[in-house]
Short mmCIF file of C-alpha atoms in Angstrom, two decimals:
data_model
loop_
_atom_site.label_atom_id
_atom_site.label_comp_id
_atom_site.label_asym_id
_atom_site.label_seq_id
_atom_site.Cartn_x
_atom_site.Cartn_y
_atom_site.Cartn_z
CA MET M 1 -7.77 -12.57 -1.00
CA THR M 2 -11.46 -11.89 -0.49
CA THR M 3 -11.33 -10.11 2.85
CA ARG M 4 -12.11 -6.43 2.80
CA TRP M 5 -11.40 -3.88 5.49
CA THR M 6 -14.51 -2.25 6.91
CA ARG M 7 -13.33 -0.81 10.22
CA LYS M 8 -12.92 2.90 10.83
CA ASP M 9 -10.91 2.25 13.99
CA LEU M 10 -8.02 0.07 15.04
CA LEU M 11 -8.35 -0.47 18.76
CA GLY M 12 -6.67 -3.82 19.32
CA LEU M 13 -5.82 -7.17 17.82
CA ARG M 14 -8.16 -9.04 20.10
CA GLU M 15 -11.16 -7.95 18.01
CA LEU M 16 -9.58 -8.68 14.63
CA THR M 17 -9.96 -11.94 12.74
CA ALA M 18 -6.94 -13.78 11.36
CA ASP M 19 -8.10 -12.75 7.88
CA GLU M 20 -8.19 -9.10 8.83
CA ILE M 21 -4.70 -9.29 10.33
CA ASN M 22 -3.40 -10.98 7.18
CA PHE M 23 -5.11 -8.33 5.07
CA VAL M 24 -3.27 -5.56 6.94
CA LEU M 25 0.03 -7.44 6.50
CA GLU M 26 -0.57 -7.82 2.76
CA THR M 27 -1.51 -4.18 2.42
CA THR M 28 1.72 -3.35 4.27
CA ASP M 29 3.72 -5.03 1.47
CA ALA M 30 2.42 -2.38 -0.93
CA PHE M 31 3.25 0.50 1.39
CA LYS M 32 6.69 -0.82 2.21
CA GLN M 33 7.50 -0.62 -1.48
CA ILE M 34 6.92 3.16 -1.43
CA GLY M 35 9.99 3.52 0.77
CA THR M 36 12.13 2.42 -2.19
CA ARG M 37 10.73 5.03 -4.60
CA GLU M 38 12.41 8.23 -5.54
CA ILE M 39 9.40 10.14 -4.27
CA LYS M 40 8.33 8.46 -1.05
CA LYS M 41 4.91 9.97 -0.96
CA VAL M 42 1.49 9.05 -2.32
CA PRO M 43 -1.67 11.17 -2.38
CA ALA M 44 -3.91 8.54 -0.74
CA LEU M 45 -4.93 10.66 2.28
CA ARG M 46 -4.55 14.06 0.69
CA GLY M 47 -6.80 16.59 2.39
CA LYS M 48 -7.24 14.49 5.52
CA THR M 49 -6.17 15.76 8.91
CA LEU M 50 -4.51 13.46 11.40
CA VAL M 51 -4.12 14.34 15.05
CA ASN M 52 -1.36 12.62 16.95
CA PHE M 53 -2.79 12.82 20.43
CA PHE M 54 -0.20 11.49 22.84
CA VAL M 55 -1.21 11.81 26.44
CA GLU M 56 1.70 9.57 27.42
CA PRO M 57 5.20 10.38 26.23
CA SER M 58 6.50 8.61 23.15
CA THR M 59 9.01 9.51 20.52
CA ARG M 60 9.30 6.56 18.21
CA THR M 61 5.64 5.66 17.89
CA ARG M 62 4.59 9.27 17.44
CA THR M 63 7.34 9.94 14.91
CA SER M 64 6.48 6.76 13.04
CA PHE M 65 2.80 7.74 12.79
CA GLU M 66 3.77 11.26 11.81
CA LEU M 67 6.06 10.12 9.02
CA ALA M 68 3.48 7.56 7.88
CA ALA M 69 0.89 10.34 7.64
CA PHE M 70 3.29 12.58 5.72
CA ARG M 71 3.95 9.81 3.21
CA LEU M 72 0.21 9.49 2.67
CA SER M 73 -0.09 13.28 2.16
CA ALA M 74 -2.23 13.84 5.26
CA ASP M 75 -1.81 16.97 7.37
CA VAL M 76 -0.59 16.29 10.89
CA ILE M 77 -1.04 18.03 14.22
CA ASN M 78 0.82 16.79 17.27
CA ILE M 79 -0.66 17.22 20.71
CA SER M 80 1.13 15.94 23.79
CA ALA M 81 -0.01 15.75 27.36
CA THR M 82 1.84 18.87 28.35
CA THR M 83 0.54 20.98 25.47
CA SER M 84 -3.06 19.82 25.75
CA SER M 85 -5.72 21.30 27.96
CA LEU M 86 -5.88 18.00 29.81
CA THR M 87 -3.48 19.64 32.25
CA LYS M 88 -6.12 22.31 32.77
CA GLY M 89 -8.68 19.71 33.78
CA GLU M 90 -10.44 19.23 30.46
CA THR M 91 -11.90 15.77 30.12
CA LEU M 92 -10.72 13.40 27.42
CA LYS M 93 -14.11 13.54 25.81
CA ASP M 94 -14.17 17.33 25.62
CA THR M 95 -10.67 17.46 24.19
CA ALA M 96 -11.65 14.92 21.57
CA ARG M 97 -14.82 16.76 20.67
CA ASN M 98 -12.79 19.89 20.17
CA LEU M 99 -10.47 17.98 17.86
CA GLU M 100 -13.44 16.80 15.92
CA ALA M 101 -14.81 20.33 15.73
CA LEU M 102 -11.55 21.14 13.95
CA GLN M 103 -12.49 18.46 11.41
CA ALA M 104 -9.84 15.94 12.36
CA ASP M 105 -10.35 12.80 10.28
CA ILE M 106 -8.02 10.45 12.13
CA ILE M 107 -7.03 10.54 15.78
CA VAL M 108 -4.02 8.52 16.87
CA LEU M 109 -4.29 8.16 20.62
CA ARG M 110 -1.75 7.11 23.19
CA HIS M 111 -3.20 7.11 26.66
CA SER M 112 -2.30 5.73 30.07
CA SER M 113 -5.81 4.38 30.61
CA ALA M 114 -6.86 1.11 29.04
CA GLY M 115 -9.97 1.61 26.97
CA ALA M 116 -9.47 5.31 26.22
CA PRO M 117 -9.34 4.71 22.43
CA GLN M 118 -12.51 2.63 22.59
CA PHE M 119 -14.19 5.42 24.53
CA LEU M 120 -13.36 7.92 21.80
CA ALA M 121 -14.13 5.58 18.93
CA ASN M 122 -17.64 5.05 20.26
CA ARG M 123 -18.29 8.76 20.37
CA LEU M 124 -16.53 10.23 17.38
CA LYS M 125 -17.02 10.03 13.65
CA ALA M 126 -13.27 10.30 13.18
CA SER M 127 -11.14 7.16 12.88
CA VAL M 128 -9.39 6.30 16.10
CA ILE M 129 -6.10 4.42 16.05
CA ASN M 130 -4.83 3.02 19.32
CA ALA M 131 -1.15 3.88 19.73
CA GLY M 132 -1.01 2.17 23.12
CA ASP M 133 -3.53 2.33 25.96
CA GLY M 134 -2.35 1.52 29.46
CA ALA M 135 -1.44 -2.13 29.83
CA HIS M 136 -4.14 -3.08 27.34
CA GLU M 137 -3.10 -3.11 23.67
CA HIS M 138 -0.61 -1.61 21.24
CA PRO M 139 -1.93 -3.01 17.98
CA THR M 140 0.41 -1.34 15.49
CA GLN M 141 3.45 -2.59 17.44
CA ALA M 142 2.15 -6.15 17.29
CA LEU M 143 1.32 -5.81 13.61
CA LEU M 144 4.85 -4.65 12.82
CA ASP M 145 6.23 -7.52 14.87
CA LEU M 146 4.05 -9.95 12.93
CA TYR M 147 5.06 -8.35 9.65
CA THR M 148 8.76 -8.60 10.51
CA ILE M 149 8.46 -12.28 11.46
CA ARG M 150 6.50 -13.03 8.28
CA GLU M 151 9.02 -11.13 6.16
CA ARG M 152 12.01 -12.95 7.64
CA ARG M 153 10.55 -16.41 8.06
CA GLY M 154 7.96 -16.44 5.27
CA LYS M 155 5.20 -17.51 7.64
CA ILE M 156 3.92 -17.22 11.16
CA ALA M 157 1.87 -20.37 11.65
CA GLY M 158 3.82 -23.09 13.42
CA LEU M 159 6.60 -20.82 14.67
CA HIS M 160 7.46 -20.76 18.35
CA VAL M 161 7.66 -17.21 19.70
CA ALA M 162 9.02 -16.46 23.17
CA ILE M 163 8.01 -13.13 24.70
CA ILE M 164 10.33 -12.30 27.54
CA GLY M 165 10.04 -9.72 30.29
CA ASP M 166 7.32 -7.77 32.03
CA ILE M 167 4.26 -9.41 30.53
CA LEU M 168 1.78 -8.26 33.15
CA PHE M 169 2.11 -4.55 32.46
CA SER M 170 2.89 -4.84 28.75
CA ARG M 171 0.40 -3.82 26.09
CA VAL M 172 2.93 -4.94 23.49
CA ALA M 173 2.82 -8.44 24.95
CA ARG M 174 -0.97 -8.58 24.97
CA SER M 175 -1.36 -7.45 21.38
CA ASN M 176 1.38 -9.84 20.29
CA ILE M 177 -0.23 -12.75 22.12
CA PHE M 178 -3.59 -12.12 20.41
CA GLY M 179 -2.05 -11.67 16.97
CA LEU M 180 0.41 -14.56 17.14
CA LEU M 181 -2.12 -17.06 18.41
CA LYS M 182 -4.69 -16.04 15.80
CA LEU M 183 -2.13 -16.62 13.08
CA GLY M 184 -1.25 -20.03 14.44
CA ALA M 185 2.03 -19.45 16.24
CA ARG M 186 2.96 -21.05 19.54
CA VAL M 187 3.62 -18.45 22.24
CA THR M 188 5.65 -18.90 25.41
CA LEU M 189 5.79 -16.10 27.97
CA VAL M 190 8.94 -15.89 30.06
CA GLY M 191 9.70 -13.76 33.10
CA PRO M 192 9.54 -13.52 36.86
CA SER M 193 6.39 -15.17 38.23
CA THR M 194 5.19 -11.84 39.61
CA LEU M 195 5.17 -10.38 36.08
CA VAL M 196 3.96 -13.49 34.25
CA PRO M 197 0.80 -14.60 36.02
CA ARG M 198 -0.71 -17.96 35.22
CA ASP M 199 -3.85 -16.17 33.98
CA PHE M 200 -2.19 -15.77 30.60
CA GLU M 201 -2.53 -19.49 30.01
CA LYS M 202 -6.25 -18.83 29.56
CA LEU M 203 -5.42 -16.85 26.43
CA GLY M 204 -3.68 -19.87 24.99
CA ALA M 205 -0.08 -18.98 25.76
CA GLU M 206 2.42 -21.19 27.55
CA ILE M 207 4.39 -19.95 30.52
CA SER M 208 7.92 -20.53 31.67
CA TYR M 209 9.95 -19.05 34.48
CA LYS M 210 13.26 -20.39 33.21
CA ILE M 211 14.64 -18.67 30.14
CA GLU M 212 17.21 -21.40 29.46
CA ASP M 213 14.42 -23.91 28.90
CA VAL M 214 12.83 -21.78 26.21
CA LEU M 215 15.68 -20.24 24.23
CA PRO M 216 16.90 -23.44 22.50
CA ASN M 217 13.54 -24.17 20.85
CA ALA M 218 12.34 -20.65 20.02
CA ASP M 219 12.09 -19.38 16.43
CA VAL M 220 11.65 -15.81 17.62
CA VAL M 221 12.48 -14.13 20.91
CA ASN M 222 10.75 -10.83 21.56
CA LEU M 223 12.34 -9.00 24.48
CA LEU M 224 10.21 -6.42 26.18
CA ARG M 225 11.71 -3.34 27.65
CA ILE M 226 11.98 -3.36 31.41
CA GLN M 227 10.02 -0.24 32.17
CA HIS M 228 11.95 0.67 35.30
CA GLU M 229 10.32 4.09 35.35
CA ARG M 230 6.95 2.59 36.03
CA GLN M 231 8.04 -0.60 37.76
CA ARG M 232 6.46 -1.25 41.09
CA ARG M 233 8.94 -2.61 43.56
CA GLU M 234 6.71 -5.38 44.87
CA TYR M 235 6.54 -6.99 41.41
CA PHE M 236 10.10 -6.59 40.32
CA PRO M 237 13.06 -8.54 41.64
CA GLY M 238 15.60 -5.73 41.15
CA LEU M 239 17.64 -4.95 38.11
CA GLY M 240 20.69 -7.08 38.93
CA GLU M 241 18.59 -10.10 39.73
CA TYR M 242 16.50 -9.61 36.59
CA ILE M 243 19.59 -9.54 34.38
CA ARG M 244 20.95 -12.62 36.07
CA LEU M 245 17.74 -14.57 35.62
CA PHE M 246 16.19 -13.23 32.39
CA GLY M 247 18.61 -10.94 30.54
CA LEU M 248 19.54 -12.08 27.02
CA THR M 249 23.25 -12.05 27.65
CA LYS M 250 25.90 -12.98 25.11
CA GLN M 251 26.26 -16.27 26.90
CA ARG M 252 22.55 -17.08 26.80
CA ALA M 253 22.24 -16.02 23.17
CA LYS M 254 24.44 -19.03 22.29
CA LEU M 255 21.53 -21.25 23.28
CA LEU M 256 19.43 -19.86 20.43
CA LYS M 257 18.91 -21.62 17.12
CA PRO M 258 21.07 -19.98 14.46
CA ASP M 259 18.02 -18.73 12.57
CA CYS M 260 16.14 -17.51 15.63
CA LEU M 261 15.11 -13.86 15.27
CA ILE M 262 15.78 -11.42 18.10
CA MET M 263 13.21 -8.66 18.40
CA HIS M 264 12.69 -5.72 20.70
CA PRO M 265 10.04 -2.99 20.52
CA GLY M 266 12.53 -0.39 21.73
CA PRO M 267 13.82 1.70 23.27
CA ILE M 268 16.47 -0.82 24.31
CA ASN M 269 18.00 -0.87 27.74
CA ARG M 270 21.39 -2.12 26.69
CA GLY M 271 22.82 -4.42 29.32
CA VAL M 272 19.46 -4.98 30.98
CA GLU M 273 17.02 -7.09 28.96
CA ILE M 274 19.56 -7.54 26.18
CA ASP M 275 23.33 -7.26 25.85
CA SER M 276 24.70 -4.73 23.42
CA GLU M 277 26.45 -7.28 21.20
CA VAL M 278 23.28 -9.34 20.96
CA ALA M 279 21.15 -6.32 20.09
CA ASP M 280 23.54 -5.41 17.28
CA GLY M 281 24.23 -8.99 16.19
CA GLN M 282 23.33 -10.97 13.08
CA GLN M 283 20.10 -12.37 14.46
CA SER M 284 18.74 -9.02 15.57
CA VAL M 285 15.93 -7.56 13.46
CA ILE M 286 15.33 -4.60 15.75
CA LEU M 287 15.93 -1.98 13.07
CA ASP M 288 13.82 -3.91 10.54
CA GLN M 289 11.02 -3.56 13.06
CA VAL M 290 11.40 0.21 12.97
CA THR M 291 11.36 0.32 9.15
CA ASN M 292 8.40 -2.04 8.99
CA GLY M 293 6.58 -0.02 11.64
CA LEU M 294 6.40 2.87 9.23
CA ALA M 295 4.90 0.71 6.48
CA VAL M 296 2.45 -0.96 8.85
CA ARG M 297 1.25 2.41 10.12
CA MET M 298 0.82 3.66 6.57
CA ALA M 299 -1.32 0.62 5.82
CA VAL M 300 -3.40 1.10 8.97
CA LEU M 301 -3.93 4.82 8.35
CA TYR M 302 -4.83 4.14 4.74
CA LEU M 303 -7.29 1.39 5.63
CA CYS M 304 -9.01 3.14 8.54
CA GLY M 305 -8.75 6.67 7.18
CA GLY M 306 -9.56 5.82 3.58
CA ILE M 307 -13.02 4.46 4.24
CA ALA M 308 -15.88 6.83 3.65
CA SER M 309 -17.37 7.91 6.95
CA MET H 1 -14.46 -11.12 -28.05
CA ASP H 2 -13.46 -14.72 -27.67
CA ALA H 3 -10.04 -16.13 -26.84
CA GLN H 4 -8.90 -16.06 -30.43
CA ALA H 5 -10.00 -12.44 -30.96
CA ILE H 6 -8.17 -11.41 -27.79
CA ARG H 7 -5.05 -13.23 -28.98
CA ARG H 8 -5.16 -11.51 -32.37
CA ALA H 9 -5.76 -8.10 -30.81
CA LEU H 10 -2.84 -8.43 -28.39
CA ARG H 11 -0.59 -9.75 -31.11
CA ARG H 12 -1.39 -6.70 -33.21
CA VAL H 13 -0.73 -4.43 -30.22
CA ALA H 14 2.64 -6.17 -29.81
CA HIS H 15 3.42 -5.42 -33.49
CA GLU H 16 2.47 -1.78 -33.02
CA ILE H 17 4.64 -1.43 -29.91
CA ILE H 18 7.57 -2.86 -31.89
CA GLU H 19 6.95 -0.41 -34.76
CA ARG H 20 6.62 2.62 -32.54
CA ASN H 21 9.68 1.84 -30.41
CA PRO H 22 12.65 1.05 -32.66
CA GLY H 23 14.75 -1.74 -31.20
CA LEU H 24 12.47 -1.77 -28.15
CA GLU H 25 15.23 0.12 -26.40
CA GLY H 26 14.34 0.74 -22.75
CA VAL H 27 10.73 -0.36 -23.11
CA VAL H 28 8.99 -1.63 -19.99
CA LEU H 29 5.43 -2.93 -20.03
CA ALA H 30 3.80 -1.90 -16.76
CA GLY H 31 0.52 -3.65 -16.06
CA ILE H 32 -2.19 -2.33 -13.77
CA PRO H 33 -3.40 -5.14 -11.46
CA LEU H 34 -4.94 -7.52 -11.91
CA ARG H 35 -5.68 -8.07 -15.56
CA GLY H 36 -3.31 -5.41 -16.88
CA VAL H 37 -0.44 -7.38 -15.38
CA GLU H 38 -1.51 -10.52 -17.21
CA ILE H 39 -2.08 -8.63 -20.47
CA ALA H 40 1.38 -7.07 -20.19
CA ARG H 41 2.84 -10.54 -19.72
CA ARG H 42 1.08 -11.77 -22.85
CA ILE H 43 2.15 -8.80 -24.95
CA ALA H 44 5.74 -9.35 -23.79
CA ALA H 45 5.44 -12.99 -24.86
CA PHE H 46 4.21 -11.95 -28.33
CA ILE H 47 7.07 -9.45 -28.66
CA ARG H 48 9.53 -12.20 -27.80
CA GLU H 49 7.90 -14.49 -30.34
CA ILE H 50 7.91 -11.85 -33.10
CA GLU H 51 11.23 -10.09 -32.53
CA ASN H 52 13.08 -12.50 -30.27
CA VAL H 53 13.59 -9.62 -27.85
CA GLY H 54 12.73 -9.80 -24.17
CA VAL H 55 11.08 -6.65 -22.83
CA GLU H 56 10.82 -6.01 -19.13
CA THR H 57 7.46 -6.07 -17.43
CA GLY H 58 6.40 -4.33 -14.25
CA VAL H 59 3.43 -3.81 -11.97
CA ILE H 60 1.96 -0.43 -11.33
CA ASP H 61 -0.55 -0.30 -8.51
CA VAL H 62 -2.85 2.69 -8.63
CA ALA H 63 -4.95 2.16 -5.50
CA MET H 64 -3.04 4.66 -3.40
CA HIS H 65 -2.94 7.21 -6.19
CA ARG H 66 -6.66 7.25 -6.88
CA ASP H 67 -8.66 10.45 -6.54
CA ASP H 68 -11.63 8.80 -4.87
CA VAL H 69 -10.10 7.48 -1.64
CA GLY H 70 -12.47 8.35 1.18
CA THR H 71 -15.54 8.38 -1.02
CA ARG H 72 -16.04 4.64 -1.24
CA LYS H 73 -17.41 2.24 1.32
CA GLU H 74 -14.89 -0.31 0.18
CA LEU H 75 -11.26 0.40 -0.47
CA PRO H 76 -9.53 -1.10 -3.46
CA VAL H 77 -6.94 -3.70 -2.51
CA VAL H 78 -3.47 -2.20 -2.70
CA ARG H 79 -0.63 -4.19 -4.14
CA ALA H 80 3.07 -3.48 -4.32
CA SER H 81 4.25 -1.74 -7.48
CA LYS H 82 7.29 -3.09 -9.23
CA LEU H 83 9.15 -1.03 -11.81
CA PRO H 84 12.78 -1.16 -12.92
CA VAL H 85 14.71 1.87 -11.71
CA PRO H 86 16.07 4.25 -12.73
CA LEU H 87 13.24 5.05 -15.11
CA GLU H 88 15.13 7.87 -16.81
CA ASP H 89 15.59 7.23 -20.54
CA ARG H 90 12.99 4.48 -20.49
CA THR H 91 9.64 4.13 -22.21
CA VAL H 92 6.93 2.94 -19.86
CA VAL H 93 3.93 1.39 -21.58
CA ILE H 94 0.98 1.36 -19.19
CA VAL H 95 -1.11 -1.75 -19.85
CA ASP H 96 -4.70 -2.22 -18.71
CA ASP H 97 -7.73 -4.26 -19.72
CA VAL H 98 -10.40 -1.58 -20.19
CA LEU H 99 -9.97 2.15 -20.79
CA TYR H 100 -13.01 4.10 -19.56
CA THR H 101 -12.89 7.47 -17.77
CA GLY H 102 -9.09 7.71 -17.85
CA ARG H 103 -8.85 8.25 -14.11
CA THR H 104 -7.01 4.99 -13.50
CA VAL H 105 -4.47 5.92 -16.17
CA ARG H 106 -3.97 9.34 -14.60
CA ALA H 107 -3.35 7.62 -11.24
CA ALA H 108 -0.92 5.24 -12.96
CA MET H 109 1.03 8.16 -14.44
CA ASP H 110 1.27 9.75 -10.99
CA ALA H 111 2.52 6.46 -9.57
CA ILE H 112 5.13 6.15 -12.33
CA ASN H 113 6.34 9.68 -11.70
CA SER H 114 7.02 8.85 -8.07
CA PHE H 115 9.56 6.27 -9.30
CA GLY H 116 11.34 8.76 -11.50
CA ARG H 117 11.01 10.57 -14.79
CA PRO H 118 10.69 8.24 -17.75
CA ALA H 119 11.54 9.50 -21.23
CA ARG H 120 7.98 8.77 -22.34
CA ILE H 121 4.83 7.05 -21.21
CA GLN H 122 2.52 5.21 -23.60
CA LEU H 123 -0.79 3.50 -23.06
CA ALA H 124 -1.94 0.10 -24.29
CA VAL H 125 -5.42 -1.28 -23.57
CA LEU H 126 -7.30 -4.37 -24.61
CA VAL H 127 -10.61 -2.51 -24.90
CA ASP H 128 -11.42 1.19 -25.24
CA ARG H 129 -15.04 1.74 -24.29
CA GLY H 130 -15.09 5.55 -24.52
CA HIS H 131 -16.55 8.02 -21.97
CA ARG H 132 -13.30 9.75 -21.10
CA GLU H 133 -13.41 12.26 -18.25
CA LEU H 134 -9.80 13.36 -18.68
CA PRO H 135 -7.70 14.33 -21.71
CA ILE H 136 -6.14 10.90 -22.09
CA ARG H 137 -5.96 8.76 -25.23
CA PRO H 138 -4.51 5.32 -25.77
CA ASP H 139 -1.53 4.64 -28.08
CA TYR H 140 -2.47 1.00 -28.66
CA VAL H 141 -6.02 -0.37 -28.64
CA GLY H 142 -6.96 -4.03 -28.94
CA LYS H 143 -10.56 -3.20 -29.77
CA ASN H 144 -12.79 -0.15 -29.73
CA LEU H 145 -16.15 -1.00 -28.17
CA PRO H 146 -18.51 1.97 -28.09
CA THR H 147 -20.76 1.63 -25.03
CA ALA H 148 -23.48 3.42 -23.16
CA ALA H 149 -22.51 4.63 -19.69
CA ARG H 150 -24.93 2.22 -18.01
CA GLU H 151 -23.38 -0.74 -19.81
CA GLN H 152 -20.38 -2.57 -18.43
CA ILE H 153 -17.49 -4.22 -20.16
CA GLN H 154 -16.51 -7.50 -18.54
CA VAL H 155 -13.15 -9.06 -19.15
CA GLY H 156 -12.34 -12.59 -18.14
CA LEU H 157 -8.86 -14.06 -18.49
CA GLN H 158 -7.82 -17.62 -17.84
CA GLU H 159 -4.96 -16.67 -15.51
CA THR H 160 -6.72 -14.06 -13.39
CA ASP H 161 -10.33 -15.18 -13.45
CA ASN H 162 -9.98 -18.90 -13.98
CA GLU H 163 -12.38 -18.88 -16.91
CA PRO H 164 -11.85 -18.95 -20.67
CA ASP H 165 -10.62 -15.68 -22.19
CA ALA H 166 -13.54 -13.44 -23.16
CA VAL H 167 -14.71 -9.85 -23.38
CA TRP H 168 -18.43 -9.15 -23.25
CA LEU H 169 -20.93 -6.39 -22.68
CA GLU H 170 -23.31 -6.34 -19.75
CA ARG H 171 -26.30 -4.06 -19.69
CA GLY H 172 -26.82 -2.49 -16.29
#
């Protein structure tokens, strides 16, 4: 392994090389091991300050980053949209500069606008980690998905991964598409035509509007959450129709290969994109994803935050 | 040192570990990647040859326990540690190729402590080159090689470096 990590920021998977992605996954192996120790904490980022800056609500991603930072001995401050001065009209740039004036070393940013992390990264000395920006990228989610697939199947190249649901508005889908294709997987996007535009074929993914065609030959199905809170009516067929056409029901799950992995970035809408029994079944690795997410985020924080600025 | 000198040195270290740890009860040889892991494997092989006893080996990665994270342009590669647990009542022998400032060994002891509380920790090195910056001393030394600070000790091992076993001095 000759690749070295030289980036202070993690903004997306689009800009990473396959070697860099593999390097993060291999580093994750080491951090996952810490979870099995009696003392689940290492001093790697001792004395560093991490700011969890979540302008959009999130529990699991924020908690995962927070716990990852604790395990690396960093100090953590959480700022959410409602507690920040953004509600008082402060610009993103001013808020960030104030954070930097407080000597924050790492800023984990979740923002509704695509490109917000890039904007900060270009202007700040601190490391910026993208925890999801608009419908753009969610790199740590994709990395933990890749890690989980690699852990379960021993490889990624050559596997056929189906990503099912609202692709158009999904940053998880975009980051997964970039990562999976770079590592040599075959990717098929499945969903209503309004949410799976043909444009995605330009990225190298295949497209299908019929879930039954895809399930029997998939090695992994990654179900995206139907974000009904932000769903625009003109794109979405309606919940009942969606379940009928694209939900991973118990019945449909029988079409899957026995060793096909079922993934979901959470939170799950039980009975919508996935049936309860399927989500809790043998093939589901949804909770592995959560455990691996912690290790992946430790690796990312260590790599970006551990480099001398 | 050539291959034969390295073999003799490690064989003697194996003898000393056997003498110091009666019955080799609970002994685990924990190598620091990369070369420490290979040296630990070789010492374990000598112990098996001499005493017909198999001792456990482990891997102890120190990258995330170092005290210089954030001061280097390049981060050391981190690898997963592997130690038998529980460590209580066990003797962990830290194994590395070169002992220099002692900072790596301190990091290794911190790493070991996060797995539990071993009965004792010992230190075995192929080469001790001096220049300690911490109050650490080795229990087993393959060879003492006094050096100047600007000199470097290079270790090459067949398994890790794909070249014939050798230890040599490079002047900086």
